[in-house]
Structures are given as structure tokens and as C-alpha cells.
PDB file of C-alpha atoms in Angstrom:
ATOM      1  CA  MET A   1     101.875 106.299  78.319  1.00  0.00           C
ATOM      2  CA  THR A   2     103.259 108.596  80.960  1.00  0.00           C
ATOM      3  CA  LEU A   3     103.414 112.352  80.476  1.00  0.00           C
ATOM      4  CA  ASN A   4     107.153 112.077  79.721  1.00  0.00           C
ATOM      5  CA  ASP A   5     106.419 109.440  77.048  1.00  0.00           C
ATOM      6  CA  ILE A   6     103.744 111.634  75.469  1.00  0.00           C
ATOM      7  CA  ILE A   7     106.003 114.700  75.404  1.00  0.00           C
ATOM      8  CA  SER A   8     108.966 112.679  74.094  1.00  0.00           C
ATOM      9  CA  SER A   9     106.858 111.211  71.287  1.00  0.00           C
ATOM     10  CA  ALA A  10     105.611 114.665  70.314  1.00  0.00           C
ATOM     11  CA  LEU A  11     109.126 116.124  70.331  1.00  0.00           C
ATOM     12  CA  ALA A  12     110.389 113.230  68.197  1.00  0.00           C
ATOM     13  CA  GLN A  13     107.653 113.905  65.613  1.00  0.00           C
ATOM     14  CA  LEU A  14     108.600 117.580  65.672  1.00  0.00           C
ATOM     15  CA  ASP A  15     112.275 116.645  65.030  1.00  0.00           C
ATOM     16  CA  ARG A  16     113.353 118.216  68.302  1.00  0.00           C
ATOM     17  CA  THR A  17     115.710 116.825  70.912  1.00  0.00           C
ATOM     18  CA  THR A  18     114.173 114.432  73.452  1.00  0.00           C
ATOM     19  CA  ASP A  19     116.880 114.577  76.122  1.00  0.00           C
ATOM     20  CA  SER A  20     116.181 115.953  79.598  1.00  0.00           C
ATOM     21  CA  ALA A  21     117.090 119.513  78.572  1.00  0.00           C
ATOM     22  CA  GLY A  22     114.728 119.345  75.592  1.00  0.00           C
ATOM     23  CA  LEU A  23     111.937 117.972  77.785  1.00  0.00           C
ATOM     24  CA  ALA A  24     112.485 120.772  80.306  1.00  0.00           C
ATOM     25  CA  ASN A  25     112.269 123.452  77.581  1.00  0.00           C
ATOM     26  CA  TYR A  26     108.861 122.300  76.354  1.00  0.00           C
ATOM     27  CA  ARG A  27     107.381 120.630  79.455  1.00  0.00           C
ATOM     28  CA  GLU A  28     105.112 123.431  80.684  1.00  0.00           C
ATOM     29  CA  ARG A  29     103.524 124.263  77.339  1.00  0.00           C
ATOM     30  CA  LEU A  30     103.166 120.648  76.150  1.00  0.00           C
ATOM     31  CA  THR A  31     101.732 119.585  79.521  1.00  0.00           C
ATOM     32  CA  ARG A  32      99.054 122.249  79.146  1.00  0.00           C
ATOM     33  CA  TYR A  33      98.292 120.985  75.629  1.00  0.00           C
ATOM     34  CA  ALA A  34      98.189 117.379  76.866  1.00  0.00           C
ATOM     35  CA  ASN A  35      95.617 118.254  79.520  1.00  0.00           C
ATOM     36  CA  GLU A  36      93.499 120.105  76.944  1.00  0.00           C
ATOM     37  CA  ALA A  37      93.586 117.071  74.637  1.00  0.00           C
ATOM     38  CA  GLN A  38      92.789 114.720  77.511  1.00  0.00           C
ATOM     39  CA  ASN A  39      89.730 116.785  78.501  1.00  0.00           C
ATOM     40  CA  GLU A  40      88.457 116.900  74.910  1.00  0.00           C
ATOM     41  CA  LEU A  41      88.887 113.143  74.512  1.00  0.00           C
ATOM     42  CA  ALA A  42      87.165 112.489  77.838  1.00  0.00           C
ATOM     43  CA  ALA A  43      84.137 114.500  76.746  1.00  0.00           C
ATOM     44  CA  ALA A  44      84.038 112.813  73.329  1.00  0.00           C
ATOM     45  CA  SER A  45      84.419 109.271  74.672  1.00  0.00           C
ATOM     46  CA  GLY A  46      82.039 109.618  77.614  1.00  0.00           C
ATOM     47  CA  PHE A  47      84.725 109.071  80.270  1.00  0.00           C
ATOM     48  CA  PHE A  48      83.180 107.981  83.591  1.00  0.00           C
ATOM     49  CA  ARG A  49      84.105 106.659  87.020  1.00  0.00           C
ATOM     50  CA  THR A  50      82.301 104.634  89.655  1.00  0.00           C
ATOM     51  CA  ASP A  51      82.974 105.509  93.293  1.00  0.00           C
ATOM     52  CA  GLU A  52      81.349 104.828  96.640  1.00  0.00           C
ATOM     53  CA  LEU A  53      79.944 107.780  98.543  1.00  0.00           C
ATOM     54  CA  ALA A  54      78.525 108.162 102.038  1.00  0.00           C
ATOM     55  CA  VAL A  55      74.893 109.282 102.266  1.00  0.00           C
ATOM     56  CA  ASN A  56      73.664 111.500 105.094  1.00  0.00           C
ATOM     57  CA  GLU A  57      69.877 111.515 105.692  1.00  0.00           C
ATOM     58  CA  GLY A  58      69.191 110.563 102.070  1.00  0.00           C
ATOM     59  CA  ILE A  59      71.441 113.298 100.650  1.00  0.00           C
ATOM     60  CA  ALA A  60      74.656 112.504  98.771  1.00  0.00           C
ATOM     61  CA  ASP A  61      77.183 115.337  98.541  1.00  0.00           C
ATOM     62  CA  LEU A  62      78.782 115.063  95.084  1.00  0.00           C
ATOM     63  CA  SER A  63      81.642 117.376  96.065  1.00  0.00           C
ATOM     64  CA  GLN A  64      82.978 114.458  98.143  1.00  0.00           C
ATOM     65  CA  LEU A  65      83.683 112.417  94.992  1.00  0.00           C
ATOM     66  CA  PRO A  66      87.360 112.111  93.971  1.00  0.00           C
ATOM     67  CA  ARG A  67      86.728 113.859  90.627  1.00  0.00           C
ATOM     68  CA  SER A  68      84.543 116.815  89.768  1.00  0.00           C
ATOM     69  CA  CYS A  69      81.163 115.423  88.722  1.00  0.00           C
ATOM     70  CA  ILE A  70      79.742 116.523  85.376  1.00  0.00           C
ATOM     71  CA  LYS A  71      76.727 114.198  85.262  1.00  0.00           C
ATOM     72  CA  VAL A  72      75.454 111.360  87.439  1.00  0.00           C
ATOM     73  CA  THR A  73      74.455 108.436  85.242  1.00  0.00           C
ATOM     74  CA  ARG A  74      73.588 105.709  87.770  1.00  0.00           C
ATOM     75  CA  VAL A  75      73.237 105.213  91.506  1.00  0.00           C
ATOM     76  CA  ARG A  76      73.244 101.842  93.258  1.00  0.00           C
ATOM     77  CA  GLN A  77      72.190 101.353  96.861  1.00  0.00           C
ATOM     78  CA  GLN A  78      71.658  98.092  98.707  1.00  0.00           C
ATOM     79  CA  GLY A  79      72.680  96.096  95.647  1.00  0.00           C
ATOM     80  CA  HIS A  80      70.323  97.569  93.042  1.00  0.00           C
ATOM     81  CA  SER A  81      69.873 100.712  90.952  1.00  0.00           C
ATOM     82  CA  VAL A  82      67.774 103.392  92.607  1.00  0.00           C
ATOM     83  CA  PRO A  83      66.110 106.573  91.324  1.00  0.00           C
ATOM     84  CA  PHE A  84      67.627 109.885  92.331  1.00  0.00           C
ATOM     85  CA  SER A  85      66.692 113.531  92.023  1.00  0.00           C
ATOM     86  CA  ILE A  86      68.457 116.848  92.368  1.00  0.00           C
ATOM     87  CA  GLY A  87      69.043 118.240  95.819  1.00  0.00           C
ATOM     88  CA  ASP A  88      68.981 121.752  97.230  1.00  0.00           C
ATOM     89  CA  THR A  89      72.358 122.558  95.650  1.00  0.00           C
ATOM     90  CA  SER A  90      74.007 121.558  92.389  1.00  0.00           C
ATOM     91  CA  ASN A  91      76.427 119.365  94.354  1.00  0.00           C
ATOM     92  CA  SER A  92      73.817 117.144  95.982  1.00  0.00           C
ATOM     93  CA  ILE A  93      71.352 114.449  94.974  1.00  0.00           C
ATOM     94  CA  LEU A  94      68.473 112.954  96.923  1.00  0.00           C
ATOM     95  CA  LEU A  95      68.402 109.175  97.398  1.00  0.00           C
ATOM     96  CA  PRO A  96      65.747 106.831  98.804  1.00  0.00           C
ATOM     97  CA  TYR A  97      68.003 105.169 101.428  1.00  0.00           C
ATOM     98  CA  CYS A  98      70.551 106.342 103.972  1.00  0.00           C
ATOM     99  CA  ALA A  99      72.913 103.500 103.003  1.00  0.00           C
ATOM    100  CA  PRO A 100      76.203 104.201 101.188  1.00  0.00           C
ATOM    101  CA  ALA A 101      75.766 104.696  97.442  1.00  0.00           C
ATOM    102  CA  VAL A 102      77.858 103.524  94.510  1.00  0.00           C
ATOM    103  CA  ILE A 103      77.713 106.387  92.025  1.00  0.00           C
ATOM    104  CA  THR A 104      78.625 106.180  88.351  1.00  0.00           C
ATOM    105  CA  TYR A 105      79.305 109.636  86.962  1.00  0.00           C
ATOM    106  CA  ARG A 106      80.841 111.476  84.023  1.00  0.00           C
ATOM    107  CA  CYS A 107      83.889 113.499  84.982  1.00  0.00           C
ATOM    108  CA  VAL A 108      87.125 115.021  83.772  1.00  0.00           C
ATOM    109  CA  PRO A 109      90.241 112.860  84.219  1.00  0.00           C
ATOM    110  CA  ALA A 110      92.928 113.876  86.685  1.00  0.00           C
ATOM    111  CA  PRO A 111      95.274 116.466  85.175  1.00  0.00           C
ATOM    112  CA  LEU A 112      98.740 115.366  84.127  1.00  0.00           C
ATOM    113  CA  VAL A 113     101.277 117.214  86.264  1.00  0.00           C
ATOM    114  CA  LYS A 114     104.361 115.100  86.954  1.00  0.00           C
ATOM    115  CA  GLY A 115     106.361 113.317  84.285  1.00  0.00           C
ATOM    116  CA  THR A 116     105.358 109.930  85.696  1.00  0.00           C
ATOM    117  CA  ASP A 117     101.613 110.678  85.639  1.00  0.00           C
ATOM    118  CA  GLU A 118      99.644 108.398  83.354  1.00  0.00           C
ATOM    119  CA  SER A 119      96.399 109.420  81.710  1.00  0.00           C
ATOM    120  CA  GLU A 120      93.234 107.785  83.047  1.00  0.00           C
ATOM    121  CA  LEU A 121      91.878 107.520  79.505  1.00  0.00           C
ATOM    122  CA  ASP A 122      91.991 104.240  77.604  1.00  0.00           C
ATOM    123  CA  PRO A 123      95.545 103.515  76.377  1.00  0.00           C
ATOM    124  CA  CYS A 124      94.303 103.472  72.767  1.00  0.00           C
ATOM    125  CA  LEU A 125      93.619 107.232  73.083  1.00  0.00           C
ATOM    126  CA  HIS A 126      97.119 108.210  74.214  1.00  0.00           C
ATOM    127  CA  GLY A 127      98.382 108.436  70.624  1.00  0.00           C
ATOM    128  CA  LEU A 128      95.710 111.031  69.905  1.00  0.00           C
ATOM    129  CA  ILE A 129      97.107 113.175  72.707  1.00  0.00           C
ATOM    130  CA  VAL A 130     100.482 113.082  70.941  1.00  0.00           C
ATOM    131  CA  SER A 131      98.857 114.172  67.654  1.00  0.00           C
ATOM    132  CA  TYR A 132      97.180 117.080  69.444  1.00  0.00           C
ATOM    133  CA  LEU A 133     100.495 118.190  70.967  1.00  0.00           C
ATOM    134  CA  VAL A 134     102.255 118.096  67.608  1.00  0.00           C
ATOM    135  CA  GLY A 135      99.430 120.013  65.924  1.00  0.00           C
ATOM    136  CA  ARG A 136      99.271 122.703  68.585  1.00  0.00           C
ATOM    137  CA  GLU A 137     103.046 123.124  68.658  1.00  0.00           C
ATOM    138  CA  ARG A 138     103.236 123.453  64.870  1.00  0.00           C
ATOM    139  CA  MET A 139     100.395 125.991  64.883  1.00  0.00           C
ATOM    140  CA  GLY A 140     102.513 128.234  67.106  1.00  0.00           C
ATOM    141  CA  GLY A 141     105.428 128.246  64.674  1.00  0.00           C
ATOM    142  CA  ASP A 142     106.068 130.276  61.553  1.00  0.00           C
ATOM    143  CA  VAL A 143     103.763 130.295  58.533  1.00  0.00           C
ATOM    144  CA  THR A 144     105.562 127.434  56.772  1.00  0.00           C
ATOM    145  CA  THR A 145     104.955 124.989  59.648  1.00  0.00           C
ATOM    146  CA  GLN A 146     101.400 126.053  60.439  1.00  0.00           C
ATOM    147  CA  SER A 147      99.901 124.051  57.574  1.00  0.00           C
ATOM    148  CA  GLY A 148     101.490 120.923  59.056  1.00  0.00           C
ATOM    149  CA  GLY A 149      99.726 121.703  62.325  1.00  0.00           C
ATOM    150  CA  ASN A 150      96.366 121.726  60.553  1.00  0.00           C
ATOM    151  CA  ILE A 151      96.955 118.158  59.375  1.00  0.00           C
ATOM    152  CA  TYR A 152      97.676 116.855  62.880  1.00  0.00           C
ATOM    153  CA  LEU A 153      94.718 118.691  64.388  1.00  0.00           C
ATOM    154  CA  SER A 154      92.447 117.375  61.603  1.00  0.00           C
ATOM    155  CA  MET A 155      93.596 113.821  62.372  1.00  0.00           C
ATOM    156  CA  PHE A 156      92.838 114.436  66.049  1.00  0.00           C
ATOM    157  CA  GLU A 157      89.367 115.851  65.327  1.00  0.00           C
ATOM    158  CA  ASN A 158      88.482 113.037  62.895  1.00  0.00           C
ATOM    159  CA  ALA A 159      89.533 110.344  65.357  1.00  0.00           C
ATOM    160  CA  LYS A 160      87.681 112.114  68.172  1.00  0.00           C
ATOM    161  CA  ALA A 161      84.498 112.239  66.088  1.00  0.00           C
ATOM    162  CA  ARG A 162      84.638 108.460  65.589  1.00  0.00           C
ATOM    163  CA  LEU A 163      84.824 107.680  69.302  1.00  0.00           C
ATOM    164  CA  ARG A 164      81.927 105.674  70.656  1.00  0.00           C
ATOM    165  CA  LYS A 165      80.085 107.405  73.473  1.00  0.00           C
ATOM    166  CA  HIS A 166      77.700 104.521  74.068  1.00  0.00           C
ATOM    167  CA  ARG A 167      79.616 101.654  75.600  1.00  0.00           C
ATOM    168  CA  GLY A 168      76.587  99.469  76.204  1.00  0.00           C
ATOM    169  CA  GLY A 169      74.763  97.175  73.840  1.00  0.00           C
ATOM    170  CA  THR A 170      72.293  98.305  71.216  1.00  0.00           C
ATOM    171  CA  ASP A 171      69.494  98.316  73.786  1.00  0.00           C
ATOM    172  CA  SER A 172      71.299 101.167  75.606  1.00  0.00           C
ATOM    173  CA  TYR A 173      70.559 103.734  72.948  1.00  0.00           C
ATOM    174  CA  ARG A 174      67.987 102.437  70.468  1.00  0.00           C
ATOM    175  CA  PHE A 175      64.492 103.787  70.006  1.00  0.00           C
ATOM    176  CA  GLU A 176      61.581 101.438  70.524  1.00  0.00           C
ATOM    177  CA  ASN A 177      58.102 101.848  69.117  1.00  0.00           C
ATOM    178  CA  ARG A 178      55.781 101.072  72.027  1.00  0.00           C
ATOM    179  CA  TYR A 179      52.549 101.374  70.091  1.00  0.00           C
TER     180      TYR A 179
END
């Protein structure tokens, strides 16, 4: 869904007009809410990217990645996974080779700004963004509509809690008794 689709869906659930004038009235506030929801869902679902990065004398500068890096989860150089350690700054890691590295890292998705922007999250999560928008908008209303906002935000929180952070098989996160 694009940002316009998300805002239109939220306005339809709020029984408000979805024409261009209605979108313009609510765009700034609902865009801010959409980005908040997107960031929460990214953290809950373990959103990650994989990008190639140049390495200079065994040091990879993480600030050169397209998204702000929260946590590096894997580094591949010369076709295989390699160990890495922290560098002199929080934006650098030390690598064994000077070859380019393919870095898998947790990050925050790109913010939604324009109406045609589409969220980088899985499409199955876009409906949750709509629920968050409706809940936040109802919470800002009068006392009679605030209880309706609690329901939408509870649905959002319950669905977020059920998201699977571990996308690998069972061997990715199980405990093994080695003795």
C-alpha cells in the first residue's frame, strides 16, 4: 500500500471524507502516525536489509549504508561468512579482508513522505499501520471516541506481539545441550 492508500483506508474507517481535500487536511498528522507505526512494526518483526559495502584497510564504515544501522547480524566476504568486531567508533566494524563486504543488518525502514511512497515492510503488515492510524486519531478526539481508539491500538499491539522475529528454521534459535 502507498501512503495515500494507508491514509485513505484510515479516513474511511473513521467515516471521514477521502477526497483530495480530506487527504490534505489529515496528511501531516497521519503521515507522522504511519511512520511511528512502521518503526514499531520494524522493531517487532526484526526488519533487516542486506547491502554491499566497500572496505578500507579492513574497516567497514557503517554510516555508508543506505539505512541507519541498528545491529549488524552477518557479514560475508569472498563468498563466505566472516567474523567481525567493533571498530574505533560506533559506526565501524573490523573485518579480516580488504574485499567488499555484503552486510546484513537490522535497520529502520525509509520514512514515508510522499503520497506514492510504499512501506518497505512486508505487505501483510500494512493493514496494521492503518489500525494504528485509526487508533491514534480516535485517541485525539473527544471522550466518547477515545474508547474506540483503545480497541484499535489493542488490536495493533496484539498483532505486533505475535510477529515472528526469528525468520530462520528451528536451529536458528533453539538451545542445545552439549554435554
